[in-house]
Short mmCIF file of C-alpha atoms in Angstrom, two decimals:
data_model
loop_
_atom_site.label_atom_id
_atom_site.label_comp_id
_atom_site.label_asym_id
_atom_site.label_seq_id
_atom_site.Cartn_x
_atom_site.Cartn_y
_atom_site.Cartn_z
CA MET A 15 -82.76 -144.62 -167.40
CA THR A 16 -82.87 -147.89 -165.49
CA GLN A 17 -85.86 -148.58 -163.31
CA ALA A 18 -85.21 -148.87 -159.58
CA PRO A 19 -85.81 -152.35 -158.14
CA PRO A 20 -89.06 -152.69 -156.17
CA THR A 21 -88.85 -152.03 -152.46
CA PRO A 22 -89.44 -154.89 -149.97
CA LYS A 23 -92.79 -153.32 -149.10
CA ALA A 24 -93.83 -153.25 -152.75
CA VAL A 25 -92.81 -156.90 -153.15
CA ARG A 26 -94.88 -157.88 -150.10
CA ARG A 27 -97.89 -156.02 -151.51
CA GLN A 28 -97.49 -157.81 -154.83
CA HIS A 29 -97.34 -161.18 -153.06
CA ASP A 30 -100.34 -160.28 -150.90
CA ARG A 31 -102.46 -159.34 -153.91
CA GLU A 32 -101.55 -162.56 -155.66
CA ILE A 33 -102.23 -164.73 -152.60
CA VAL A 34 -105.61 -163.10 -151.97
CA SER A 35 -106.65 -163.25 -155.63
CA LEU A 36 -106.03 -167.01 -155.67
CA ALA A 37 -106.99 -167.96 -152.10
CA LEU A 38 -110.40 -166.27 -151.84
CA PRO A 39 -111.99 -168.01 -154.86
CA ALA A 40 -110.32 -171.27 -153.79
CA PHE A 41 -111.93 -170.97 -150.36
CA GLY A 42 -115.34 -170.46 -151.94
CA ALA A 43 -114.93 -173.55 -154.11
CA LEU A 44 -113.73 -175.64 -151.16
CA VAL A 45 -116.73 -174.65 -149.03
CA ALA A 46 -119.16 -175.33 -151.89
CA GLU A 47 -118.06 -178.97 -152.23
CA PRO A 48 -119.34 -180.29 -148.86
CA LEU A 49 -122.62 -178.45 -149.44
CA PHE A 50 -123.51 -181.14 -152.00
CA LEU A 51 -123.93 -183.73 -149.26
CA MET A 52 -125.59 -181.22 -146.94
CA VAL A 53 -128.28 -180.57 -149.55
CA ASP A 54 -128.75 -184.30 -150.13
CA SER A 55 -129.05 -184.84 -146.37
CA ALA A 56 -131.61 -182.06 -145.95
CA ILE A 57 -133.79 -183.39 -148.78
CA VAL A 58 -133.46 -187.11 -148.00
CA GLY A 59 -133.95 -186.46 -144.28
CA HIS A 60 -137.61 -185.65 -144.95
CA LEU A 61 -138.14 -189.08 -146.50
CA GLY A 62 -137.49 -190.85 -143.20
CA THR A 63 -134.81 -191.93 -140.73
CA PRO A 64 -133.84 -195.17 -142.54
CA GLN A 65 -133.28 -193.23 -145.76
CA LEU A 66 -131.15 -190.64 -143.98
CA ALA A 67 -129.14 -193.34 -142.24
CA GLY A 68 -128.58 -195.06 -145.59
CA LEU A 69 -127.42 -191.78 -147.13
CA ALA A 70 -124.99 -191.21 -144.24
CA ILE A 71 -123.32 -194.59 -144.79
CA ALA A 72 -123.11 -194.25 -148.57
CA ALA A 73 -121.86 -190.65 -148.27
CA ALA A 74 -119.06 -191.75 -145.92
CA LEU A 75 -117.89 -194.29 -148.50
CA LEU A 76 -118.14 -191.81 -151.38
CA THR A 77 -116.32 -189.06 -149.46
CA THR A 78 -113.50 -191.46 -148.63
CA ALA A 79 -113.21 -192.52 -152.27
CA VAL A 80 -112.96 -188.93 -153.51
CA SER A 81 -110.61 -187.74 -150.74
CA VAL A 82 -108.18 -190.59 -151.44
CA PHE A 83 -107.75 -189.29 -155.01
CA VAL A 84 -107.35 -185.62 -154.12
CA PHE A 85 -103.75 -186.00 -155.27
CA LEU A 86 -105.15 -185.61 -158.80
CA ALA A 87 -105.67 -181.92 -158.05
CA TYR A 88 -102.49 -181.39 -156.03
CA ALA A 89 -100.03 -183.11 -158.37
CA THR A 90 -101.59 -181.56 -161.48
CA THR A 91 -101.47 -178.06 -159.99
CA ALA A 92 -97.75 -178.30 -159.30
CA ALA A 93 -96.84 -179.80 -162.68
CA VAL A 94 -98.93 -177.34 -164.69
CA ALA A 95 -97.74 -174.32 -162.68
CA ARG A 96 -94.08 -175.21 -163.36
CA ARG A 97 -94.66 -175.21 -167.10
CA VAL A 98 -96.60 -171.95 -166.86
CA GLY A 99 -93.62 -170.42 -165.08
CA ALA A 100 -91.35 -171.74 -167.84
CA GLY A 101 -93.58 -170.00 -170.40
CA ASP A 102 -94.67 -173.21 -172.11
CA LEU A 103 -98.47 -173.13 -172.00
CA LYS A 104 -98.75 -175.89 -174.59
CA ALA A 105 -96.81 -178.31 -172.37
CA ALA A 106 -98.73 -177.08 -169.31
CA ILE A 107 -102.09 -177.99 -170.81
CA ARG A 108 -100.69 -181.25 -172.23
CA GLN A 109 -99.62 -182.15 -168.67
CA GLY A 110 -103.10 -181.28 -167.46
CA MET A 111 -104.68 -183.56 -170.06
CA ASP A 112 -102.51 -186.43 -168.81
CA GLY A 113 -103.92 -185.84 -165.33
CA ILE A 114 -107.47 -185.84 -166.68
CA TRP A 115 -106.92 -189.13 -168.56
CA LEU A 116 -105.52 -190.64 -165.35
CA ALA A 117 -108.64 -189.45 -163.51
CA LEU A 118 -110.88 -191.19 -166.05
CA LEU A 119 -108.93 -194.46 -165.73
CA LEU A 120 -109.03 -194.38 -161.94
CA GLY A 121 -112.73 -193.46 -161.96
CA ALA A 122 -113.56 -196.41 -164.21
CA ALA A 123 -111.61 -198.73 -161.92
CA VAL A 124 -113.48 -197.47 -158.84
CA VAL A 125 -116.86 -197.98 -160.54
CA ALA A 126 -115.92 -201.49 -161.66
CA ALA A 127 -114.79 -202.42 -158.15
CA THR A 128 -117.66 -200.82 -156.24
CA LEU A 129 -120.78 -201.76 -158.21
CA PRO A 130 -120.61 -205.52 -157.45
CA THR A 131 -119.33 -205.03 -153.88
CA ALA A 132 -121.74 -202.28 -152.80
CA PRO A 133 -123.86 -204.49 -150.46
CA TRP A 134 -120.71 -205.86 -148.81
CA LEU A 135 -119.28 -202.37 -148.29
CA VAL A 136 -122.55 -201.21 -146.73
CA ASP A 137 -122.56 -204.22 -144.37
CA LEU A 138 -118.94 -203.50 -143.48
CA PHE A 139 -120.06 -200.12 -142.10
CA GLY A 140 -122.59 -201.87 -139.87
CA ALA A 141 -125.74 -200.64 -141.57
CA SER A 142 -129.01 -201.74 -139.98
CA ASP A 143 -131.44 -203.98 -141.87
CA THR A 144 -133.71 -201.01 -142.54
CA ALA A 145 -130.96 -198.61 -143.68
CA ALA A 146 -128.88 -201.06 -145.74
CA PRO A 147 -131.16 -201.20 -148.83
CA TYR A 148 -131.24 -197.41 -149.07
CA ALA A 149 -127.47 -197.17 -148.60
CA THR A 150 -126.88 -199.75 -151.32
CA THR A 151 -129.24 -198.00 -153.73
CA TYR A 152 -127.64 -194.59 -153.16
CA LEU A 153 -124.10 -195.99 -153.37
CA ARG A 154 -124.66 -197.95 -156.60
CA ILE A 155 -126.10 -194.92 -158.36
CA SER A 156 -123.78 -192.28 -156.92
CA ILE A 157 -120.65 -194.29 -157.63
CA LEU A 158 -121.39 -193.72 -161.34
CA GLY A 159 -120.49 -190.08 -160.72
CA ILE A 160 -117.01 -190.88 -159.39
CA PRO A 161 -115.29 -190.61 -162.82
CA ALA A 162 -116.84 -187.16 -163.20
CA MET A 163 -115.70 -186.10 -159.73
CA LEU A 164 -112.15 -187.30 -160.38
CA VAL A 165 -112.12 -185.38 -163.66
CA VAL A 166 -113.28 -182.34 -161.71
CA LEU A 167 -110.34 -182.80 -159.31
CA ALA A 168 -107.79 -183.11 -162.10
CA ALA A 169 -109.27 -180.25 -164.15
CA THR A 170 -109.38 -178.06 -161.04
CA GLY A 171 -105.65 -178.76 -160.68
CA VAL A 172 -105.11 -177.70 -164.30
CA LEU A 173 -106.84 -174.36 -163.78
CA ARG A 174 -105.12 -173.73 -160.46
CA GLY A 175 -101.80 -174.40 -162.16
CA LEU A 176 -102.82 -171.84 -164.80
CA GLN A 177 -103.34 -169.40 -161.87
CA ASP A 178 -107.13 -169.51 -162.29
CA THR A 179 -109.14 -170.21 -159.13
CA ARG A 180 -112.20 -168.20 -160.20
CA THR A 181 -113.48 -170.70 -162.76
CA PRO A 182 -113.52 -173.56 -160.19
CA LEU A 183 -115.51 -171.27 -157.88
CA TYR A 184 -118.11 -170.53 -160.57
CA VAL A 185 -118.35 -174.21 -161.52
CA ALA A 186 -118.76 -175.21 -157.86
CA ILE A 187 -121.57 -172.67 -157.37
CA GLY A 188 -123.29 -173.82 -160.57
CA GLY A 189 -122.92 -177.47 -159.59
CA PHE A 190 -124.31 -176.84 -156.11
CA THR A 191 -127.34 -175.02 -157.55
CA ALA A 192 -128.01 -177.71 -160.16
CA ASN A 193 -127.64 -180.44 -157.53
CA ALA A 194 -130.21 -178.77 -155.25
CA LEU A 195 -132.76 -178.24 -158.02
CA LEU A 196 -132.35 -181.74 -159.46
CA ASN A 197 -132.64 -183.35 -156.04
CA VAL A 198 -135.87 -181.55 -155.23
CA GLY A 199 -137.30 -182.34 -158.67
CA PHE A 200 -136.37 -186.03 -158.65
CA VAL A 201 -137.06 -186.81 -154.99
CA TYR A 202 -140.36 -184.95 -154.60
CA GLY A 203 -141.51 -183.99 -158.09
CA ALA A 204 -140.84 -187.36 -159.72
CA GLY A 205 -141.32 -189.35 -156.48
CA MET A 206 -138.04 -191.26 -156.97
CA GLY A 207 -137.06 -191.19 -153.30
CA ILE A 208 -133.40 -191.67 -152.34
CA ALA A 209 -132.59 -192.91 -155.86
CA GLY A 210 -133.70 -189.50 -157.18
CA SER A 211 -131.27 -187.78 -154.85
CA ALA A 212 -128.43 -189.96 -156.10
CA TRP A 213 -129.28 -189.38 -159.77
CA GLY A 214 -129.54 -185.63 -159.23
CA THR A 215 -126.06 -185.57 -157.75
CA VAL A 216 -124.60 -187.73 -160.53
CA ILE A 217 -126.06 -185.49 -163.24
CA ALA A 218 -124.73 -182.37 -161.50
CA GLN A 219 -121.27 -183.96 -161.21
CA PHE A 220 -121.14 -184.85 -164.91
CA ALA A 221 -122.31 -181.34 -165.79
CA MET A 222 -119.44 -179.88 -163.76
CA ALA A 223 -116.97 -182.23 -165.45
CA ALA A 224 -118.34 -181.23 -168.86
CA VAL A 225 -117.84 -177.52 -168.14
CA TYR A 226 -114.26 -178.15 -167.02
CA LEU A 227 -113.53 -180.21 -170.11
CA VAL A 228 -114.87 -177.47 -172.38
CA VAL A 229 -112.57 -174.94 -170.69
CA VAL A 230 -109.51 -177.19 -170.85
CA VAL A 231 -110.17 -178.35 -174.44
CA ARG A 232 -110.52 -174.74 -175.59
CA GLY A 233 -107.19 -173.96 -173.96
CA ALA A 234 -105.61 -177.00 -175.61
CA ARG A 235 -106.82 -175.99 -179.07
CA ARG A 236 -105.72 -172.39 -178.53
CA HIS A 237 -102.18 -173.46 -177.74
CA GLY A 238 -101.97 -176.47 -180.04
CA ALA A 239 -101.80 -179.10 -177.29
CA SER A 240 -102.80 -182.67 -178.08
CA LEU A 241 -105.92 -184.09 -176.46
CA ARG A 242 -105.02 -187.72 -177.04
CA PRO A 243 -104.00 -189.94 -174.10
CA ASP A 244 -100.23 -190.29 -173.78
CA ALA A 245 -99.11 -193.41 -171.91
CA ALA A 246 -95.82 -191.88 -170.76
CA GLY A 247 -97.55 -188.72 -169.55
CA ILE A 248 -100.23 -190.67 -167.70
CA ARG A 249 -97.56 -192.79 -166.01
CA ALA A 250 -95.70 -189.62 -165.01
CA SER A 251 -98.87 -188.18 -163.50
CA ALA A 252 -99.48 -191.41 -161.58
CA HIS A 253 -95.87 -191.49 -160.40
CA ALA A 254 -96.14 -187.93 -159.08
CA GLY A 255 -99.42 -188.78 -157.36
CA VAL A 256 -98.33 -191.90 -155.46
CA PRO A 257 -96.41 -190.06 -152.68
CA LEU A 258 -99.33 -187.66 -152.23
CA LEU A 259 -101.67 -190.67 -152.02
CA VAL A 260 -99.50 -192.07 -149.21
CA ARG A 261 -99.63 -188.70 -147.47
CA THR A 262 -103.42 -188.50 -147.80
CA LEU A 263 -103.97 -192.06 -146.56
CA SER A 264 -101.72 -191.41 -143.54
CA LEU A 265 -103.69 -188.29 -142.68
CA ARG A 266 -106.97 -190.19 -143.04
CA ALA A 267 -105.57 -192.83 -140.70
CA VAL A 268 -104.85 -190.14 -138.11
CA LEU A 269 -108.45 -188.92 -138.25
CA MET A 270 -109.86 -192.46 -138.11
CA ILE A 271 -107.72 -193.33 -135.06
CA ALA A 272 -108.83 -190.14 -133.30
CA THR A 273 -112.50 -190.94 -133.93
CA ALA A 274 -112.05 -194.55 -132.81
CA VAL A 275 -110.39 -193.44 -129.56
CA ALA A 276 -113.17 -190.91 -128.91
CA ALA A 277 -115.78 -193.64 -129.50
CA ARG A 278 -114.14 -195.80 -126.80
CA MET A 279 -114.58 -192.98 -124.28
CA GLY A 280 -118.38 -192.83 -124.45
CA ASP A 281 -121.31 -191.29 -126.28
CA ALA A 282 -120.80 -187.77 -124.94
CA GLU A 283 -117.13 -187.80 -125.88
CA VAL A 284 -117.63 -189.07 -129.42
CA ALA A 285 -120.48 -186.60 -129.97
CA ALA A 286 -118.31 -183.72 -128.77
CA HIS A 287 -115.41 -185.01 -130.87
CA GLN A 288 -117.56 -185.03 -134.00
CA ILE A 289 -118.60 -181.42 -133.40
CA ILE A 290 -115.00 -180.32 -132.88
CA LEU A 291 -113.85 -182.27 -135.92
CA SER A 292 -116.50 -180.51 -138.03
CA LEU A 293 -115.26 -177.11 -136.83
CA TRP A 294 -111.64 -178.15 -137.31
CA SER A 295 -112.43 -179.19 -140.89
CA LEU A 296 -114.21 -175.89 -141.59
CA MET A 297 -111.18 -173.91 -140.41
CA ALA A 298 -109.00 -176.22 -142.50
CA PHE A 299 -110.85 -175.02 -145.60
CA ALA A 300 -109.73 -171.45 -144.92
CA LEU A 301 -106.13 -172.51 -144.33
CA ASP A 302 -106.17 -174.91 -147.29
CA ALA A 303 -107.20 -172.04 -149.57
CA ILE A 304 -103.89 -170.34 -148.75
CA ALA A 305 -102.11 -173.63 -149.35
CA ILE A 306 -103.73 -173.90 -152.80
CA ALA A 307 -102.46 -170.41 -153.62
CA GLY A 308 -99.04 -171.61 -152.48
CA GLN A 309 -99.13 -174.62 -154.79
CA ALA A 310 -99.89 -172.45 -157.81
CA ILE A 311 -97.51 -169.58 -157.04
CA ILE A 312 -94.52 -171.66 -155.91
CA GLY A 313 -94.78 -173.96 -158.92
CA ARG A 314 -94.81 -170.97 -161.24
CA TYR A 315 -91.75 -169.32 -159.61
CA LEU A 316 -89.76 -172.54 -159.74
CA GLY A 317 -90.74 -173.14 -163.35
CA ALA A 318 -89.47 -169.64 -164.14
CA ASP A 319 -86.09 -170.47 -162.50
CA ASP A 320 -86.76 -167.83 -159.84
CA ALA A 321 -85.53 -169.51 -156.65
CA GLY A 322 -85.28 -166.16 -154.85
CA GLY A 323 -88.88 -165.31 -155.64
CA ALA A 324 -90.00 -168.73 -154.43
CA LYS A 325 -88.21 -168.19 -151.10
CA GLN A 326 -89.72 -164.72 -150.70
CA VAL A 327 -93.29 -165.84 -151.37
CA CYS A 328 -92.80 -168.84 -149.07
CA ARG A 329 -91.82 -166.53 -146.20
CA ARG A 330 -94.78 -164.26 -146.89
CA MET A 331 -97.20 -167.17 -147.01
CA VAL A 332 -95.93 -168.48 -143.68
CA GLN A 333 -96.74 -165.06 -142.22
CA TRP A 334 -100.22 -165.35 -143.74
CA GLY A 335 -100.57 -168.80 -142.19
CA VAL A 336 -99.64 -167.60 -138.71
CA LEU A 337 -101.95 -164.58 -138.90
CA SER A 338 -104.85 -166.65 -140.28
CA GLY A 339 -104.37 -169.22 -137.51
CA ILE A 340 -104.42 -166.54 -134.81
CA VAL A 341 -107.59 -164.99 -136.25
CA LEU A 342 -109.37 -168.36 -136.58
CA GLY A 343 -108.37 -169.41 -133.07
CA ALA A 344 -109.62 -166.14 -131.61
CA LEU A 345 -112.92 -166.42 -133.51
CA LEU A 346 -113.37 -169.95 -132.21
CA VAL A 347 -113.02 -168.78 -128.61
CA VAL A 348 -115.10 -165.61 -128.93
CA ALA A 349 -117.95 -167.22 -130.91
CA ARG A 350 -118.22 -170.48 -128.96
CA PRO A 351 -121.26 -169.34 -126.89
CA LEU A 352 -123.08 -168.71 -130.18
CA PHE A 353 -122.35 -171.87 -132.17
CA VAL A 354 -122.03 -174.58 -129.49
CA PRO A 355 -125.80 -174.53 -128.67
CA LEU A 356 -126.53 -174.88 -132.41
CA PHE A 357 -124.75 -178.24 -132.43
CA THR A 358 -126.10 -179.68 -129.19
CA GLY A 359 -128.32 -178.81 -126.24
CA ASP A 360 -126.91 -181.66 -124.14
CA THR A 361 -125.04 -180.04 -121.25
CA THR A 362 -122.85 -183.11 -120.80
CA VAL A 363 -121.66 -182.89 -124.40
CA GLN A 364 -121.13 -179.14 -124.05
CA ASP A 365 -119.08 -179.55 -120.88
CA THR A 366 -116.96 -182.20 -122.58
CA LEU A 367 -116.54 -180.11 -125.70
CA LEU A 368 -115.47 -176.73 -124.34
CA PRO A 369 -112.01 -177.57 -122.85
CA ALA A 370 -111.04 -179.51 -125.97
CA LEU A 371 -112.25 -176.63 -128.12
CA LEU A 372 -109.81 -174.30 -126.38
CA VAL A 373 -106.98 -176.68 -127.25
CA VAL A 374 -108.03 -176.50 -130.90
CA ALA A 375 -108.10 -172.70 -130.75
CA VAL A 376 -104.59 -172.53 -129.28
CA SER A 377 -103.25 -174.86 -131.99
CA GLN A 378 -104.60 -172.90 -134.97
CA PRO A 379 -101.42 -170.83 -135.56
CA ILE A 380 -99.52 -174.14 -135.79
CA ALA A 381 -102.12 -175.43 -138.24
CA GLY A 382 -101.79 -172.24 -140.28
CA VAL A 383 -98.06 -172.76 -140.85
CA VAL A 384 -98.52 -176.50 -141.48
CA PHE A 385 -101.10 -175.95 -144.22
CA VAL A 386 -99.03 -173.26 -145.90
CA LEU A 387 -95.80 -175.26 -145.91
CA ASP A 388 -97.72 -178.31 -147.09
CA GLY A 389 -98.91 -176.26 -150.06
CA VAL A 390 -95.44 -174.85 -150.72
CA LEU A 391 -93.84 -178.30 -150.84
CA MET A 392 -96.68 -179.66 -153.00
CA GLY A 393 -96.18 -176.76 -155.39
CA ALA A 394 -92.49 -177.65 -155.51
CA GLY A 395 -93.34 -181.26 -156.36
CA ASP A 396 -91.73 -182.48 -153.14
CA GLY A 397 -94.23 -185.33 -152.74
CA PRO A 398 -91.82 -188.06 -151.55
CA TYR A 399 -90.74 -185.95 -148.57
CA LEU A 400 -94.37 -185.16 -147.71
CA ALA A 401 -95.17 -188.88 -147.75
CA TRP A 402 -92.31 -189.83 -145.41
CA ALA A 403 -93.05 -186.88 -143.11
CA MET A 404 -96.71 -187.88 -142.78
CA LEU A 405 -95.81 -191.53 -142.14
CA LEU A 406 -93.49 -190.36 -139.34
CA THR A 407 -96.28 -188.19 -137.96
CA LEU A 408 -98.67 -191.14 -137.97
CA ALA A 409 -96.06 -193.29 -136.20
CA VAL A 410 -95.74 -190.67 -133.43
CA PHE A 411 -99.45 -189.93 -133.12
CA ALA A 412 -100.91 -193.44 -133.12
CA PRO A 413 -99.37 -194.78 -129.87
CA VAL A 414 -99.96 -191.51 -128.03
CA ALA A 415 -103.62 -191.36 -129.07
CA LEU A 416 -104.24 -195.04 -128.27
CA LEU A 417 -102.84 -194.52 -124.77
CA VAL A 418 -105.24 -191.64 -124.01
CA PRO A 419 -108.09 -193.85 -122.67
CA THR A 420 -105.60 -195.64 -120.40
CA LEU A 421 -103.77 -192.59 -119.13
CA GLY A 422 -106.91 -190.47 -118.72
CA GLY A 423 -107.61 -186.88 -119.64
CA GLY A 424 -110.61 -187.62 -121.82
CA LEU A 425 -111.38 -185.75 -125.00
CA THR A 426 -109.14 -182.83 -124.05
CA ALA A 427 -106.14 -185.16 -123.89
CA LEU A 428 -107.07 -186.61 -127.27
CA TRP A 429 -107.03 -183.15 -128.83
CA TRP A 430 -103.69 -182.44 -127.17
CA ALA A 431 -102.54 -185.57 -129.02
CA MET A 432 -103.96 -184.05 -132.22
CA THR A 433 -101.98 -180.89 -131.43
CA LEU A 434 -98.88 -183.06 -131.02
CA MET A 435 -99.60 -184.50 -134.46
CA MET A 436 -99.76 -181.00 -135.97
CA THR A 437 -96.58 -180.01 -134.13
CA VAL A 438 -94.69 -182.99 -135.56
CA ARG A 439 -95.92 -181.97 -139.00
CA LEU A 440 -94.78 -178.40 -138.31
CA VAL A 441 -91.28 -179.53 -137.34
CA THR A 442 -90.83 -181.82 -140.35
CA LEU A 443 -92.15 -179.24 -142.81
CA TRP A 444 -90.21 -176.37 -141.26
CA LEU A 445 -86.94 -178.31 -141.39
CA ARG A 446 -87.54 -179.10 -145.05
CA SER A 447 -88.38 -175.51 -145.92
CA ARG A 448 -85.26 -174.24 -144.12
CA SER A 449 -83.01 -176.78 -145.84
CA GLY A 450 -83.84 -175.41 -149.30
CA ARG A 451 -83.78 -178.92 -150.78
CA TRP A 452 -87.33 -178.43 -152.07
CA ILE A 453 -86.11 -175.67 -154.40
CA VAL A 454 -85.64 -177.41 -157.72
CA THR A 455 -86.10 -175.03 -160.62
CA GLY A 456 -87.09 -175.75 -164.21
CA ALA A 457 -90.15 -176.83 -166.18
CA THR A 458 -89.98 -180.30 -164.60
CA ARG A 459 -88.68 -181.46 -161.25
#
């Protein structure tokens, strides 16, 4: 007796369970990452204002360095997931090891470039004479943890590709806890000041990398995958990452232009912009968690030669994106009387912030679809299209944003420009998803 095919409702439920099981732990891990710097800031802040200012400058440089290489996670997730879908776990883990070796090489290059140039980089950010020594000290020590952080990115991609987002969550929680305890012990217990905070973070980062390596190495031995560096595999990983690097740099350029424009408007505007950007980034974590689920699931379906399944889960994830955006936008509007006073008591900043905040709330359903489709195309290994689409978006956004101070409209107009940016991304990603050209099945793209 043949079994009846699953009903559309049963298929949706299966997709929903899979999306939730991957997205929820991914969200927890994403939120845990920025808490590292928050803990450092809280501890160092009690040492004095110059120390905190120095930390802020060094942290900005470190965050930029790590965010630029986030492609290590994205590209590795897609490549590993394809091989999982094809049923070749040995090749999947071998691909993951290539990503980890690339992370180590890039990390070593960043350390070699940053250590001798640390004072110059700090001066470039306009550090004061009192803050600069602390910024240089923190940067020179913390940069030693960059190889570990890049390994964490690549190894996270391996586990996501293996459909495991729980282990990264546990590692992130453990790393956050270790970082907090080490910082308190070194800064106050050992009296090491800001240097103690930096060393605590570095040790926590290497501990996280070590845990990831243990997990990946065990998987490699279980499936007979080689741990040795493979030049061809490392080059392939780098080749897959270059388009995603272009995409990431273009997005960073958008955010930098927006901040620069806000700064030209005045202190109240740039303060309000920073608050909104923080909230926007927090909501992005929730939407990015769904995108991460998309990377893992889509890659697996395509690796299994299931184009129909990939299309179905893509449609369902878009629905999730729209719904999540509506919920986040509504929460932003309803909760604004509660959280706005927590950020600032300045009525001028609040008055400037509120109209722009409503624009952000309205745009969240657009953001929801953008993040989901971004994840779908990353999971499909469609990096070159994502790069060109983001360059086009930057080309549209930049002149519009730079004209805002001339044309008027203040911060609200700037965030309408940001909404235009997201709309352009929506159009380019939607057209690609509808074309079906991203659907390339098989163990490799």
